[in-house]
PDB file of C-alpha atoms in Angstrom:
ATOM      1  CA  MET A  99     -17.041 -15.303 -50.988  1.00  0.00           C
ATOM      2  CA  LYS A 100     -14.337 -17.497 -52.501  1.00  0.00           C
ATOM      3  CA  ARG A 101     -16.956 -19.842 -53.958  1.00  0.00           C
ATOM      4  CA  GLU A 102     -18.809 -16.889 -55.495  1.00  0.00           C
ATOM      5  CA  ARG A 103     -15.571 -15.609 -57.049  1.00  0.00           C
ATOM      6  CA  LYS A 104     -14.808 -19.059 -58.430  1.00  0.00           C
ATOM      7  CA  LYS A 105     -18.299 -19.263 -59.924  1.00  0.00           C
ATOM      8  CA  LYS A 106     -17.913 -15.821 -61.511  1.00  0.00           C
ATOM      9  CA  ASN A 107     -14.474 -16.715 -62.862  1.00  0.00           C
ATOM     10  CA  ALA A 108     -15.809 -20.004 -64.220  1.00  0.00           C
ATOM     11  CA  ALA A 109     -18.713 -18.186 -65.857  1.00  0.00           C
ATOM     12  CA  GLY A 110     -16.285 -15.706 -67.404  1.00  0.00           C
ATOM     13  CA  VAL A 111     -14.085 -18.509 -68.722  1.00  0.00           C
ATOM     14  CA  ASN A 112     -17.111 -20.330 -70.160  1.00  0.00           C
ATOM     15  CA  GLN A 113     -18.291 -17.135 -71.835  1.00  0.00           C
ATOM     16  CA  LYS A 114     -14.858 -16.597 -73.364  1.00  0.00           C
ATOM     17  CA  ARG A 115     -14.798 -20.202 -74.551  1.00  0.00           C
ATOM     18  CA  HIS A 116     -18.266 -19.745 -76.060  1.00  0.00           C
ATOM     19  CA  ILE A 117     -17.118 -16.641 -77.924  1.00  0.00           C
ATOM     20  CA  LYS A 118     -13.943 -18.402 -79.008  1.00  0.00           C
ATOM     21  CA  ASN A 119     -15.917 -21.395 -80.271  1.00  0.00           C
ATOM     22  CA  ASN A 120     -18.250 -19.137 -82.233  1.00  0.00           C
ATOM     23  CA  THR A 121     -15.354 -17.360 -83.917  1.00  0.00           C
ATOM     24  CA  GLU A 122     -13.488 -20.570 -84.720  1.00  0.00           C
ATOM     25  CA  LYS A 123     -16.399 -22.480 -86.294  1.00  0.00           C
ATOM     26  CA  PHE A 124     -15.863 -20.775 -89.627  1.00  0.00           C
ATOM     27  CA  SER A 125     -12.602 -20.513 -91.528  1.00  0.00           C
ATOM     28  CA  GLY A 126     -11.628 -17.366 -93.384  1.00  0.00           C
ATOM     29  CA  LYS A 127     -12.636 -18.917 -96.716  1.00  0.00           C
ATOM     30  CA  THR A 128     -16.027 -19.969 -95.342  1.00  0.00           C
ATOM     31  CA  LYS A 129     -16.699 -16.450 -94.095  1.00  0.00           C
ATOM     32  CA  ILE A 130     -15.833 -15.031 -97.508  1.00  0.00           C
ATOM     33  CA  LEU A 131     -18.111 -17.560 -99.218  1.00  0.00           C
ATOM     34  CA  PHE A 132     -21.030 -16.707 -96.919  1.00  0.00           C
ATOM     35  CA  THR A 133     -20.421 -13.001 -97.478  1.00  0.00           C
ATOM     36  CA  LEU A 134     -20.430 -13.515-101.250  1.00  0.00           C
ATOM     37  CA  LEU A 135     -23.589 -15.623-100.976  1.00  0.00           C
ATOM     38  CA  ILE A 136     -25.380 -12.853 -99.087  1.00  0.00           C
ATOM     39  CA  ALA A 137     -24.159 -10.346-101.678  1.00  0.00           C
ATOM     40  CA  PHE A 138     -25.491 -12.574-104.470  1.00  0.00           C
ATOM     41  CA  ILE A 139     -28.889 -12.942-102.772  1.00  0.00           C
ATOM     42  CA  THR A 140     -29.006  -9.160-102.362  1.00  0.00           C
ATOM     43  CA  PHE A 141     -28.217  -8.722-106.049  1.00  0.00           C
ATOM     44  CA  ILE A 142     -30.903 -11.213-107.117  1.00  0.00           C
ATOM     45  CA  SER A 143     -33.415  -9.424-104.897  1.00  0.00           C
ATOM     46  CA  PHE A 144     -32.736  -5.943-106.223  1.00  0.00           C
ATOM     47  CA  PHE A 145     -31.317  -6.153-109.748  1.00  0.00           C
ATOM     48  CA  PRO A 146     -34.810  -5.593-111.270  1.00  0.00           C
ATOM     49  CA  THR A 147     -34.614  -2.033-109.886  1.00  0.00           C
ATOM     50  CA  PHE A 148     -31.888  -1.266-112.443  1.00  0.00           C
ATOM     51  CA  ASP A 149     -34.619  -0.965-115.095  1.00  0.00           C
ATOM     52  CA  ASN A 150     -36.792   1.363-113.013  1.00  0.00           C
ATOM     53  CA  GLU A 151     -37.686   4.736-114.444  1.00  0.00           C
ATOM     54  CA  ILE A 152     -37.860   8.094-112.700  1.00  0.00           C
ATOM     55  CA  THR A 153     -41.071   8.117-110.655  1.00  0.00           C
ATOM     56  CA  THR A 154     -43.642  10.910-110.637  1.00  0.00           C
ATOM     57  CA  TRP A 155     -43.153  11.413-106.896  1.00  0.00           C
ATOM     58  CA  ASP A 156     -40.132  13.190-105.399  1.00  0.00           C
ATOM     59  CA  ASP A 157     -37.886  11.926-108.216  1.00  0.00           C
ATOM     60  CA  GLU A 158     -39.393  14.618-110.423  1.00  0.00           C
ATOM     61  CA  PHE A 159     -37.958  17.279-108.117  1.00  0.00           C
ATOM     62  CA  TYR A 160     -34.692  15.521-107.238  1.00  0.00           C
ATOM     63  CA  ILE A 161     -33.861  14.695-110.861  1.00  0.00           C
ATOM     64  CA  ASN A 162     -35.821  16.530-113.554  1.00  0.00           C
ATOM     65  CA  THR A 163     -36.196  19.941-111.910  1.00  0.00           C
ATOM     66  CA  ASN A 164     -33.220  19.873-109.528  1.00  0.00           C
ATOM     67  CA  PRO A 165     -31.243  23.106-110.178  1.00  0.00           C
ATOM     68  CA  TYR A 166     -28.091  21.590-108.659  1.00  0.00           C
ATOM     69  CA  LEU A 167     -28.117  18.281-110.539  1.00  0.00           C
ATOM     70  CA  LYS A 168     -26.522  19.347-113.813  1.00  0.00           C
ATOM     71  CA  ASP A 169     -24.074  21.875-112.420  1.00  0.00           C
ATOM     72  CA  LEU A 170     -21.580  20.423-109.943  1.00  0.00           C
ATOM     73  CA  SER A 171     -19.699  23.718-109.636  1.00  0.00           C
ATOM     74  CA  PHE A 172     -17.813  24.908-106.578  1.00  0.00           C
ATOM     75  CA  GLU A 173     -20.437  27.592-105.997  1.00  0.00           C
ATOM     76  CA  ASN A 174     -23.266  25.065-106.031  1.00  0.00           C
ATOM     77  CA  VAL A 175     -21.397  22.710-103.708  1.00  0.00           C
ATOM     78  CA  LYS A 176     -20.752  25.614-101.317  1.00  0.00           C
ATOM     79  CA  THR A 177     -24.441  26.555-101.475  1.00  0.00           C
ATOM     80  CA  LEU A 178     -25.533  22.984-100.725  1.00  0.00           C
ATOM     81  CA  PHE A 179     -23.367  22.876 -97.585  1.00  0.00           C
ATOM     82  CA  ASP A 180     -24.783  26.195 -96.387  1.00  0.00           C
ATOM     83  CA  THR A 181     -26.918  25.337 -93.346  1.00  0.00           C
ATOM     84  CA  GLY A 182     -29.609  27.648 -94.687  1.00  0.00           C
ATOM     85  CA  THR A 183     -30.002  25.624 -97.880  1.00  0.00           C
ATOM     86  CA  TYR A 184     -32.845  23.121 -97.708  1.00  0.00           C
ATOM     87  CA  TYR A 185     -34.091  21.058-100.608  1.00  0.00           C
ATOM     88  CA  MET A 186     -37.430  19.262-100.434  1.00  0.00           C
ATOM     89  CA  GLY A 187     -37.522  20.093 -96.728  1.00  0.00           C
ATOM     90  CA  ASN A 188     -34.175  18.429 -96.023  1.00  0.00           C
ATOM     91  CA  TYR A 189     -30.598  19.415 -95.317  1.00  0.00           C
ATOM     92  CA  HIS A 190     -28.624  16.671 -97.063  1.00  0.00           C
ATOM     93  CA  PRO A 191     -25.780  18.182 -99.128  1.00  0.00           C
ATOM     94  CA  LEU A 192     -23.841  14.938 -99.523  1.00  0.00           C
ATOM     95  CA  ALA A 193     -26.868  13.114-100.933  1.00  0.00           C
ATOM     96  CA  MET A 194     -27.473  15.959-103.391  1.00  0.00           C
ATOM     97  CA  ILE A 195     -23.846  15.920-104.530  1.00  0.00           C
ATOM     98  CA  SER A 196     -23.934  12.141-105.053  1.00  0.00           C
ATOM     99  CA  LEU A 197     -26.946  12.568-107.363  1.00  0.00           C
ATOM    100  CA  SER A 198     -25.011  15.176-109.346  1.00  0.00           C
ATOM    101  CA  VAL A 199     -22.089  12.760-109.707  1.00  0.00           C
ATOM    102  CA  ASP A 200     -24.476  10.106-111.030  1.00  0.00           C
ATOM    103  CA  TYR A 201     -25.806  12.549-113.599  1.00  0.00           C
ATOM    104  CA  ALA A 202     -22.269  13.490-114.650  1.00  0.00           C
ATOM    105  CA  ILE A 203     -21.533   9.791-115.268  1.00  0.00           C
ATOM    106  CA  GLY A 204     -24.865   8.610-116.681  1.00  0.00           C
ATOM    107  CA  GLY A 205     -25.847  11.730-118.562  1.00  0.00           C
ATOM    108  CA  GLU A 206     -28.903  11.785-120.807  1.00  0.00           C
ATOM    109  CA  ASP A 207     -30.353   9.587-123.531  1.00  0.00           C
ATOM    110  CA  ALA A 208     -30.661  10.493-127.227  1.00  0.00           C
ATOM    111  CA  GLU A 209     -33.909  12.357-126.533  1.00  0.00           C
ATOM    112  CA  GLY A 210     -32.363  14.527-123.838  1.00  0.00           C
ATOM    113  CA  ASN A 211     -33.979  12.726-120.905  1.00  0.00           C
ATOM    114  CA  VAL A 212     -31.965  11.987-117.764  1.00  0.00           C
ATOM    115  CA  ASN A 213     -30.710   8.387-117.773  1.00  0.00           C
ATOM    116  CA  PRO A 214     -32.054   6.776-114.550  1.00  0.00           C
ATOM    117  CA  PHE A 215     -29.824   3.675-114.647  1.00  0.00           C
ATOM    118  CA  MET A 216     -26.820   5.213-112.890  1.00  0.00           C
ATOM    119  CA  PHE A 217     -28.972   6.527-110.039  1.00  0.00           C
ATOM    120  CA  HIS A 218     -30.540   3.113-109.420  1.00  0.00           C
ATOM    121  CA  PHE A 219     -27.187   1.348-109.767  1.00  0.00           C
ATOM    122  CA  THR A 220     -25.543   3.628-107.200  1.00  0.00           C
ATOM    123  CA  ASN A 221     -28.429   3.126-104.776  1.00  0.00           C
ATOM    124  CA  PHE A 222     -27.922  -0.626-105.058  1.00  0.00           C
ATOM    125  CA  ILE A 223     -24.135  -0.462-104.625  1.00  0.00           C
ATOM    126  CA  LEU A 224     -24.503   1.687-101.511  1.00  0.00           C
ATOM    127  CA  TYR A 225     -27.069  -0.747-100.136  1.00  0.00           C
ATOM    128  CA  LEU A 226     -24.858  -3.743-100.881  1.00  0.00           C
ATOM    129  CA  LEU A 227     -21.938  -2.083 -99.102  1.00  0.00           C
ATOM    130  CA  THR A 228     -24.208  -1.352 -96.137  1.00  0.00           C
ATOM    131  CA  VAL A 229     -25.318  -4.997 -95.967  1.00  0.00           C
ATOM    132  CA  THR A 230     -21.651  -6.051 -95.882  1.00  0.00           C
ATOM    133  CA  ALA A 231     -20.932  -3.447 -93.204  1.00  0.00           C
ATOM    134  CA  VAL A 232     -23.864  -4.719 -91.114  1.00  0.00           C
ATOM    135  CA  LEU A 233     -22.451  -8.249 -91.306  1.00  0.00           C
ATOM    136  CA  TYR A 234     -19.031  -7.087 -90.121  1.00  0.00           C
ATOM    137  CA  PHE A 235     -20.488  -4.853 -87.388  1.00  0.00           C
ATOM    138  CA  ILE A 236     -22.584  -7.654 -85.886  1.00  0.00           C
ATOM    139  CA  TYR A 237     -19.606 -10.009 -86.145  1.00  0.00           C
ATOM    140  CA  ILE A 238     -17.155  -7.786 -84.253  1.00  0.00           C
ATOM    141  CA  LEU A 239     -19.834  -6.864 -81.706  1.00  0.00           C
ATOM    142  CA  PHE A 240     -20.973 -10.405 -80.843  1.00  0.00           C
ATOM    143  CA  LYS A 241     -17.982 -12.436 -82.104  1.00  0.00           C
ATOM    144  CA  ASP A 242     -20.495 -14.820 -83.696  1.00  0.00           C
ATOM    145  CA  PHE A 243     -20.316 -15.156 -87.475  1.00  0.00           C
ATOM    146  CA  LYS A 244     -23.459 -17.295 -87.711  1.00  0.00           C
ATOM    147  CA  LEU A 245     -25.466 -14.576 -85.971  1.00  0.00           C
ATOM    148  CA  ALA A 246     -23.830 -11.880 -88.101  1.00  0.00           C
ATOM    149  CA  ALA A 247     -24.607 -13.702 -91.354  1.00  0.00           C
ATOM    150  CA  ALA A 248     -28.234 -14.288 -90.327  1.00  0.00           C
ATOM    151  CA  ALA A 249     -28.694 -10.643 -89.298  1.00  0.00           C
ATOM    152  CA  ALA A 250     -27.092  -9.350 -92.503  1.00  0.00           C
ATOM    153  CA  LEU A 251     -29.245 -11.635 -94.660  1.00  0.00           C
ATOM    154  CA  LEU A 252     -32.408 -10.505 -92.879  1.00  0.00           C
ATOM    155  CA  PHE A 253     -31.329  -6.888 -93.291  1.00  0.00           C
ATOM    156  CA  ALA A 254     -30.558  -7.463 -96.974  1.00  0.00           C
ATOM    157  CA  VAL A 255     -33.909  -8.942 -98.015  1.00  0.00           C
ATOM    158  CA  HIS A 256     -36.248  -7.154 -95.606  1.00  0.00           C
ATOM    159  CA  THR A 257     -39.133  -5.528 -97.462  1.00  0.00           C
ATOM    160  CA  LEU A 258     -38.801  -2.320 -95.430  1.00  0.00           C
ATOM    161  CA  HIS A 259     -35.641  -1.524 -97.395  1.00  0.00           C
ATOM    162  CA  VAL A 260     -37.114  -1.914-100.881  1.00  0.00           C
ATOM    163  CA  GLU A 261     -38.181   1.722-101.064  1.00  0.00           C
ATOM    164  CA  SER A 262     -34.721   2.919-100.015  1.00  0.00           C
ATOM    165  CA  VAL A 263     -33.086   1.057-102.897  1.00  0.00           C
ATOM    166  CA  ALA A 264     -35.735   1.263-105.624  1.00  0.00           C
ATOM    167  CA  TRP A 265     -36.601   4.930-105.205  1.00  0.00           C
ATOM    168  CA  ILE A 266     -33.964   7.387-106.450  1.00  0.00           C
ATOM    169  CA  SER A 267     -35.115  10.067-104.010  1.00  0.00           C
ATOM    170  CA  GLU A 268     -34.135   7.802-101.119  1.00  0.00           C
ATOM    171  CA  ARG A 269     -30.442   8.205-101.944  1.00  0.00           C
ATOM    172  CA  LYS A 270     -30.194  10.063 -98.668  1.00  0.00           C
ATOM    173  CA  ASP A 271     -31.374   6.925 -96.854  1.00  0.00           C
ATOM    174  CA  VAL A 272     -28.860   4.434 -98.271  1.00  0.00           C
ATOM    175  CA  LEU A 273     -26.030   6.972 -98.069  1.00  0.00           C
ATOM    176  CA  TYR A 274     -26.579   7.921 -94.437  1.00  0.00           C
ATOM    177  CA  ALA A 275     -27.053   4.261 -93.439  1.00  0.00           C
ATOM    178  CA  PHE A 276     -23.738   3.325 -95.061  1.00  0.00           C
ATOM    179  CA  PHE A 277     -21.742   5.941 -93.138  1.00  0.00           C
ATOM    180  CA  PHE A 278     -23.793   5.267 -89.983  1.00  0.00           C
ATOM    181  CA  VAL A 279     -22.829   1.581 -89.827  1.00  0.00           C
ATOM    182  CA  LEU A 280     -19.199   2.343 -90.715  1.00  0.00           C
ATOM    183  CA  SER A 281     -19.102   4.806 -87.814  1.00  0.00           C
ATOM    184  CA  LEU A 282     -20.404   2.096 -85.479  1.00  0.00           C
ATOM    185  CA  ILE A 283     -17.715  -0.300 -86.723  1.00  0.00           C
ATOM    186  CA  ALA A 284     -14.977   2.253 -86.082  1.00  0.00           C
ATOM    187  CA  TYR A 285     -16.358   2.911 -82.594  1.00  0.00           C
ATOM    188  CA  VAL A 286     -16.426  -0.788 -81.687  1.00  0.00           C
ATOM    189  CA  LYS A 287     -12.821  -1.017 -82.907  1.00  0.00           C
ATOM    190  CA  TYR A 288     -11.996   1.913 -80.631  1.00  0.00           C
ATOM    191  CA  THR A 289     -13.596   0.229 -77.607  1.00  0.00           C
ATOM    192  CA  ASP A 290     -11.654  -2.943 -78.421  1.00  0.00           C
ATOM    193  CA  ASN A 291      -8.153  -1.490 -78.622  1.00  0.00           C
ATOM    194  CA  GLY A 292      -8.424   2.106 -77.383  1.00  0.00           C
ATOM    195  CA  LYS A 293      -6.649   3.507 -80.461  1.00  0.00           C
ATOM    196  CA  ILE A 294      -7.628   7.146 -80.929  1.00  0.00           C
ATOM    197  CA  LYS A 295      -7.537   6.840 -84.736  1.00  0.00           C
ATOM    198  CA  PHE A 296     -10.678   4.686 -84.631  1.00  0.00           C
ATOM    199  CA  TYR A 297     -12.423   7.228 -82.405  1.00  0.00           C
ATOM    200  CA  VAL A 298     -11.584  10.040 -84.826  1.00  0.00           C
ATOM    201  CA  LEU A 299     -12.650   7.879 -87.773  1.00  0.00           C
ATOM    202  CA  SER A 300     -15.975   7.134 -86.072  1.00  0.00           C
ATOM    203  CA  LEU A 301     -16.549  10.849 -85.532  1.00  0.00           C
ATOM    204  CA  LEU A 302     -15.699  11.732 -89.151  1.00  0.00           C
ATOM    205  CA  LEU A 303     -17.985   9.011 -90.512  1.00  0.00           C
ATOM    206  CA  PHE A 304     -20.726  10.326 -88.236  1.00  0.00           C
ATOM    207  CA  VAL A 305     -20.333  13.762 -89.828  1.00  0.00           C
ATOM    208  CA  LEU A 306     -20.635  12.242 -93.314  1.00  0.00           C
ATOM    209  CA  SER A 307     -23.765  10.410 -92.203  1.00  0.00           C
ATOM    210  CA  LEU A 308     -25.231  13.653 -90.840  1.00  0.00           C
ATOM    211  CA  PHE A 309     -24.516  15.429 -94.128  1.00  0.00           C
ATOM    212  CA  SER A 310     -26.446  12.649 -95.866  1.00  0.00           C
ATOM    213  CA  LYS A 311     -29.606  12.634 -93.731  1.00  0.00           C
ATOM    214  CA  GLY A 312     -30.707  14.225 -90.477  1.00  0.00           C
ATOM    215  CA  GLN A 313     -31.838  10.930 -88.931  1.00  0.00           C
ATOM    216  CA  ALA A 314     -28.177  10.113 -88.334  1.00  0.00           C
ATOM    217  CA  VAL A 315     -28.418  12.068 -85.053  1.00  0.00           C
ATOM    218  CA  SER A 316     -29.538   8.811 -83.400  1.00  0.00           C
ATOM    219  CA  LEU A 317     -25.980   7.461 -83.623  1.00  0.00           C
ATOM    220  CA  ALA A 318     -24.925   9.322 -80.471  1.00  0.00           C
ATOM    221  CA  VAL A 319     -27.432   7.355 -78.386  1.00  0.00           C
ATOM    222  CA  THR A 320     -26.514   4.139 -80.206  1.00  0.00           C
ATOM    223  CA  LEU A 321     -22.920   4.511 -78.998  1.00  0.00           C
ATOM    224  CA  VAL A 322     -24.141   4.665 -75.395  1.00  0.00           C
ATOM    225  CA  LEU A 323     -26.096   1.449 -75.969  1.00  0.00           C
ATOM    226  CA  ILE A 324     -22.943  -0.197 -77.345  1.00  0.00           C
ATOM    227  CA  ASP A 325     -21.051   0.886 -74.216  1.00  0.00           C
ATOM    228  CA  TYR A 326     -23.761  -0.628 -72.029  1.00  0.00           C
ATOM    229  CA  PHE A 327     -23.750  -3.871 -73.994  1.00  0.00           C
ATOM    230  CA  ARG A 328     -19.979  -4.143 -73.768  1.00  0.00           C
ATOM    231  CA  GLY A 329     -19.981  -3.632 -70.013  1.00  0.00           C
ATOM    232  CA  ARG A 330     -18.324  -0.211 -70.010  1.00  0.00           C
ATOM    233  CA  LYS A 331     -19.112   2.089 -67.075  1.00  0.00           C
ATOM    234  CA  LEU A 332     -21.641   4.632 -68.313  1.00  0.00           C
ATOM    235  CA  ILE A 333     -20.992   7.024 -65.411  1.00  0.00           C
ATOM    236  CA  ASP A 334     -17.330   7.461 -66.211  1.00  0.00           C
ATOM    237  CA  LYS A 335     -15.451  10.684 -66.932  1.00  0.00           C
ATOM    238  CA  LYS A 336     -13.654   9.272 -69.978  1.00  0.00           C
ATOM    239  CA  LEU A 337     -16.830   7.855 -71.528  1.00  0.00           C
ATOM    240  CA  ILE A 338     -18.745  11.079 -70.924  1.00  0.00           C
ATOM    241  CA  LEU A 339     -15.982  13.206 -72.462  1.00  0.00           C
ATOM    242  CA  GLU A 340     -15.645  10.990 -75.534  1.00  0.00           C
ATOM    243  CA  LYS A 341     -19.409  11.240 -76.194  1.00  0.00           C
ATOM    244  CA  ILE A 342     -19.589  15.045 -75.972  1.00  0.00           C
ATOM    245  CA  PRO A 343     -18.508  15.705 -79.617  1.00  0.00           C
ATOM    246  CA  PHE A 344     -21.093  13.196 -80.876  1.00  0.00           C
ATOM    247  CA  PHE A 345     -23.930  14.733 -78.863  1.00  0.00           C
ATOM    248  CA  ILE A 346     -22.931  18.286 -79.841  1.00  0.00           C
ATOM    249  CA  LEU A 347     -23.009  17.312 -83.524  1.00  0.00           C
ATOM    250  CA  ALA A 348     -26.322  15.521 -83.018  1.00  0.00           C
ATOM    251  CA  LEU A 349     -27.777  18.636 -81.377  1.00  0.00           C
ATOM    252  CA  VAL A 350     -26.516  20.992 -84.107  1.00  0.00           C
ATOM    253  CA  PHE A 351     -27.773  18.858 -86.985  1.00  0.00           C
ATOM    254  CA  GLY A 352     -30.994  18.169 -85.111  1.00  0.00           C
ATOM    255  CA  LEU A 353     -31.652  21.916 -84.898  1.00  0.00           C
ATOM    256  CA  ILE A 354     -30.828  22.282 -88.601  1.00  0.00           C
ATOM    257  CA  ALA A 355     -33.315  19.517 -89.424  1.00  0.00           C
ATOM    258  CA  VAL A 356     -36.018  21.140 -87.274  1.00  0.00           C
ATOM    259  CA  GLY A 357     -35.364  24.429 -89.085  1.00  0.00           C
ATOM    260  CA  ALA A 358     -36.265  22.782 -92.372  1.00  0.00           C
TER     261      ALA A 358
END
């Protein structure tokens, strides 16, 4: 028994040393440089989208014929947040409002056509922020900056994400992903130090993600996976209670999405 305990303790010490070594390989300046390099590669990969026009697919309905786009009034905002208001088969008030803000900034050209640049630029900025958030999330989860940088770079240049950035109608995708990853970061912070402010922040960011796109409901299950990975007891009163608000929100927004 004593030998087994010693082996377990030794394994724990070695694991801690491994984590410590991973975190100490890179200085603060090196981490910043790698982060900037990934941001630059992301920019090089997607800056051609800035010249994209409005497509003849869903963009026509989200931009040219969108009754909410040009009128960001209180009444319209209230209508968008009404759970009975669906647009293009989706309940995504925050995404709709962000498009209206882009129109308010970018306006129209001399011929009265909606200027698409601001929409594409915002999509890119949201994606770039999400890439940075992914890097930080992987870093605080695994305590391995090399792994985090590699994962963020792969995420940044993966072809599956081209549509989300290049297509204006996919604003809902980049917006929900941004808040989704931020919510995960706040939750990991909460599991690290137990400070309730990070738990509340994670919950609020989850709500923003849900208001951006219905697929955000998957975050509730993702939190359970994080608990499992971090060695937290899944059958624990505290853990069950802290997940209830997330699963209730996921259920409510899931039903709203099904109603669309």
